[in-house]
Amino acid sequence: MSPTSETAVTELDRPYPLPRRAVDGFARDGFVHLPAVLSAETVATYEPAVTSEVIRLNRQHRPLAERDTYGKAFLQVGNLWEHSAQVRELVVSRRLASIAAGLLGVESVRLYHDQALYKEPSGGITPWHADQYYWPLSTDRVGTLWLPLQETPMEMGPLAFARGSHTFSLGRDLPISDESEASIAQALAEQDFEDVVEPFALGDASFHRGWTFHHAGPSRGSVPRRVMTVIYMDANIRVADPVNDHQVADRGWMPGAEVGAVPDTPRNPVLFDRRSQ
């Protein structure tokens, strides 16, 4: 293990010092942009491993022009942590999980799953949507860490959020699509929700609630916008009856967990528990 990777592993084992203003802002806005979640050295240690797995596991090979809006948004590869020991170090780290527990206001969090989202050069928009549409889970104590693996200026399509939209129910029945882009954008504008978009410095990350509406612009950069996401849930959350076909499919992230049960499966380990700190 190189000196750089030793430094990175040490950083990942230390909880992130979450400011009170970040916790309050998250409760109010439904999202938060956190500076310096990881050092540049740590990002440089893990980015090649994530990118290597995306290249190896990606099954989307059609040209951009032949894809629908969702397909043009990004290359999407899930549960990389099961395929790479180095990616696992990042995904299951105390540092990232401590952020989720602190913001969600729970004692402990378990892993729902991870996803790499790579927006290709000239990739299209990510339509307005809310992630929890896809999740058969009993409460809203679940959210997504969005971690860019490079500096992400505006031209690369950083993630953008409708401030306070986690309290807004219109549009929660729509999957990510052209329809969600048009309908949710109109509804949010009519209710004067602020569309918050800003660049991400190297090492920054955001965290958003499952019902926070968000989107991203197209990529006008010359290199891929490389992003790793990790979805965390309250360790005591329970599996809910699916209400759409996507939630039926997402039961696969919790293999063997029955409706009404805590998804305590090998795929959903507890990653952080305040009581053991």
XYZ file of C-alpha atoms in Angstrom:
277
model
C 0.000 0.000 0.000
C 1.465 3.360 -1.005
C 1.891 6.280 1.439
C -0.904 8.118 -0.345
C -3.348 5.244 0.032
C -2.382 4.822 3.685
C -3.285 8.479 4.214
C -6.576 7.942 2.405
C -7.530 4.905 4.495
C -6.775 6.859 7.668
C -8.989 9.713 6.501
C -11.834 7.355 5.629
C -11.726 5.923 9.135
C -12.247 9.361 10.735
C -15.815 10.752 10.954
C -16.382 13.976 9.045
C -16.790 17.001 11.394
C -20.367 17.893 10.496
C -21.196 21.519 11.427
C -24.491 22.318 13.159
C -25.367 24.729 10.358
C -25.112 21.865 7.864
C -27.518 19.726 9.896
C -29.961 22.634 10.231
C -29.669 23.497 6.558
C -30.282 19.912 5.548
C -33.450 19.732 7.657
C -34.691 22.992 6.148
C -33.630 22.565 2.510
C -33.609 18.795 1.985
C -29.996 18.845 0.809
C -26.593 20.165 1.779
C -23.364 20.842 -0.109
C -20.418 19.859 2.115
C -16.874 21.145 1.521
C -13.735 19.032 1.763
C -15.432 15.750 2.573
C -12.356 14.057 1.141
C -8.874 15.359 0.494
C -7.523 15.571 -3.040
C -5.153 12.725 -2.171
C -8.016 10.462 -1.097
C -10.025 11.198 -4.238
C -6.938 10.458 -6.343
C -6.509 7.145 -4.517
C -10.032 5.851 -5.148
C -11.085 7.436 -8.448
C -9.055 5.016 -10.595
C -10.620 2.021 -8.856
C -14.163 3.335 -9.359
C -13.492 4.259 -12.987
C -11.927 0.876 -13.692
C -15.043 -0.896 -12.394
C -17.353 1.384 -14.388
C -15.447 0.536 -17.558
C -15.434 -3.180 -16.746
C -19.077 -3.495 -15.649
C -20.801 -0.984 -17.930
C -23.340 -2.568 -20.285
C -24.396 0.592 -22.144
C -22.500 0.727 -25.423
C -24.954 2.386 -27.809
C -23.944 5.804 -29.184
C -25.478 8.758 -27.325
C -27.598 9.660 -30.339
C -29.378 6.284 -30.163
C -30.351 6.513 -26.467
C -33.412 7.977 -24.777
C -33.187 10.912 -22.350
C -32.427 8.667 -19.375
C -29.758 6.797 -21.299
C -28.086 10.040 -22.353
C -27.955 11.302 -18.757
C -25.181 9.017 -17.519
C -23.628 5.573 -17.457
C -24.977 3.866 -14.346
C -23.275 0.958 -12.576
C -24.433 -0.286 -9.169
C -22.947 -2.100 -6.164
C -19.334 -1.612 -7.206
C -18.382 -2.338 -3.591
C -19.112 -6.016 -4.203
C -16.642 -6.163 -7.102
C -13.632 -4.216 -5.851
C -11.962 -4.338 -2.445
C -10.675 -0.809 -2.920
C -14.086 0.597 -3.834
C -15.468 -1.220 -0.814
C -13.094 0.769 1.429
C -14.698 3.973 0.160
C -18.327 2.840 0.199
C -18.341 1.292 3.680
C -16.164 3.989 5.270
C -17.039 5.498 8.646
C -16.350 8.965 7.252
C -19.101 8.904 4.644
C -21.569 6.936 6.772
C -21.130 9.347 9.689
C -22.377 12.140 7.420
C -25.519 10.171 6.598
C -26.288 9.368 10.245
C -25.715 12.946 11.364
C -27.864 14.501 8.666
C -30.683 11.954 8.845
C -30.747 12.283 12.630
C -30.497 8.567 13.335
C -28.289 6.490 15.627
C -27.041 4.190 12.894
C -27.182 3.703 9.144
C -26.912 0.716 6.886
C -26.047 0.526 3.191
C -28.877 0.431 0.675
C -26.570 0.317 -2.349
C -24.012 2.330 -4.279
C -24.093 3.648 -7.835
C -21.470 5.180 -10.082
C -23.011 7.826 -12.350
C -20.675 8.856 -15.167
C -21.977 11.614 -17.444
C -20.129 11.345 -20.728
C -18.826 14.343 -22.699
C -21.857 15.765 -24.538
C -24.092 13.734 -22.227
C -27.608 15.045 -21.786
C -29.597 16.415 -18.882
C -30.540 14.408 -15.826
C -34.312 15.059 -15.641
C -36.032 16.327 -12.506
C -36.936 13.458 -10.171
C -36.983 12.241 -6.564
C -34.994 9.106 -5.717
C -37.450 7.728 -3.181
C -39.949 7.003 -5.955
C -37.755 3.927 -6.535
C -37.316 2.783 -2.943
C -39.678 0.315 -1.170
C -38.807 1.654 2.272
C -41.045 2.469 5.237
C -39.790 5.987 6.128
C -37.994 8.952 4.622
C -34.874 8.384 6.768
C -32.857 7.574 3.680
C -30.685 9.672 1.417
C -27.942 9.858 -1.176
C -24.354 11.006 -0.898
C -23.230 12.487 -4.262
C -19.437 12.479 -4.488
C -17.768 13.876 -7.633
C -14.389 12.340 -8.366
C -13.039 15.475 -10.017
C -13.584 19.197 -9.778
C -17.051 19.747 -11.248
C -17.597 23.191 -12.811
C -20.938 24.312 -14.174
C -20.201 23.116 -17.697
C -19.925 19.515 -16.452
C -23.501 19.445 -15.114
C -23.239 19.406 -11.304
C -26.236 18.159 -9.344
C -28.868 20.827 -8.626
C -31.663 20.844 -6.057
C -35.045 22.468 -5.516
C -34.616 24.015 -2.084
C -37.212 22.719 0.377
C -38.863 20.410 -2.165
C -38.690 17.382 0.150
C -41.962 18.751 1.601
C -43.656 18.926 -1.834
C -45.654 15.868 -2.887
C -46.676 16.716 -6.471
C -44.582 14.682 -8.886
C -43.635 11.921 -6.473
C -45.383 9.392 -8.704
C -43.104 10.025 -11.694
C -40.003 8.042 -12.670
C -37.068 9.900 -14.175
C -38.139 10.685 -17.727
C -39.081 13.408 -20.195
C -42.426 13.593 -18.387
C -40.803 14.135 -14.988
C -38.556 16.836 -16.452
C -41.493 18.787 -17.858
C -44.088 18.216 -15.140
C -41.872 18.631 -12.093
C -40.059 21.655 -13.509
C -43.391 23.376 -14.108
C -44.779 22.484 -10.675
C -41.656 23.649 -8.857
C -41.576 26.915 -10.789
C -45.249 27.589 -10.035
C -44.507 27.137 -6.305
C -41.367 29.328 -6.488
C -38.946 26.641 -5.316
C -35.406 27.907 -5.773
C -33.296 25.862 -8.199
C -29.889 25.712 -6.488
C -26.908 24.801 -8.662
C -23.253 25.476 -7.979
C -19.876 23.992 -8.878
C -18.191 21.375 -6.719
C -14.566 21.731 -5.723
C -12.442 18.596 -5.675
C -13.362 16.659 -2.519
C -16.760 18.333 -2.030
C -19.890 16.212 -1.777
C -23.612 16.719 -1.349
C -26.249 14.760 0.523
C -29.961 14.879 -0.260
C -33.146 13.354 1.086
C -35.027 10.711 -0.834
C -37.919 13.078 -1.597
C -35.815 16.111 -2.544
C -36.334 16.929 -6.204
C -33.086 17.318 -8.102
C -31.699 17.358 -11.622
C -28.497 18.129 -13.534
C -27.596 19.967 -16.696
C -25.841 18.481 -19.712
C -22.096 17.921 -19.822
C -20.262 20.386 -22.031
C -16.848 19.300 -20.816
C -14.291 17.272 -22.728
C -13.960 14.532 -20.080
C -16.574 12.446 -18.245
C -18.220 13.822 -15.114
C -17.275 10.989 -12.750
C -19.493 10.643 -9.679
C -19.788 7.986 -7.008
C -23.017 7.845 -5.017
C -23.860 5.910 -1.872
C -27.437 5.512 -0.615
C -27.802 5.133 3.142
C -30.853 4.240 5.215
C -31.761 4.281 8.880
C -30.516 0.968 10.239
C -33.990 0.349 11.704
C -35.942 1.113 8.529
C -38.250 -1.623 7.250
C -39.067 -2.945 3.821
C -42.372 -1.570 2.526
C -44.847 -2.992 0.055
C -43.761 -1.862 -3.423
C -46.117 0.673 -4.994
C -44.698 0.566 -8.529
C -42.726 -1.778 -10.772
C -39.485 0.065 -10.083
C -39.842 -0.595 -6.355
C -40.457 -4.264 -7.117
C -37.147 -4.312 -8.984
C -35.384 -2.429 -6.189
C -36.219 -5.251 -3.777
C -33.142 -6.797 -5.382
C -30.939 -4.413 -3.409
C -32.200 -6.180 -0.242
C -32.190 -9.864 -1.203
C -34.246 -12.064 1.071
C -35.657 -9.213 3.177
C -39.407 -9.609 3.643
C -41.966 -6.798 3.669
C -42.188 -5.412 7.186
C -38.717 -6.624 8.151
C -35.503 -4.695 8.756
C -33.276 -5.422 5.724
C -30.465 -6.969 7.752
C -28.821 -8.766 4.835
C -25.170 -9.209 3.778
C -25.839 -6.589 1.103
C -27.103 -4.076 3.685
C -24.517 -3.962 6.480
C -24.598 -1.371 9.269
C -21.840 1.100 8.411
C -21.967 3.544 11.323
C -23.458 3.392 14.809
C -23.110 6.346 17.181
C -23.517 4.080 20.180
C -20.279 2.290 19.376
C -18.213 5.454 18.910
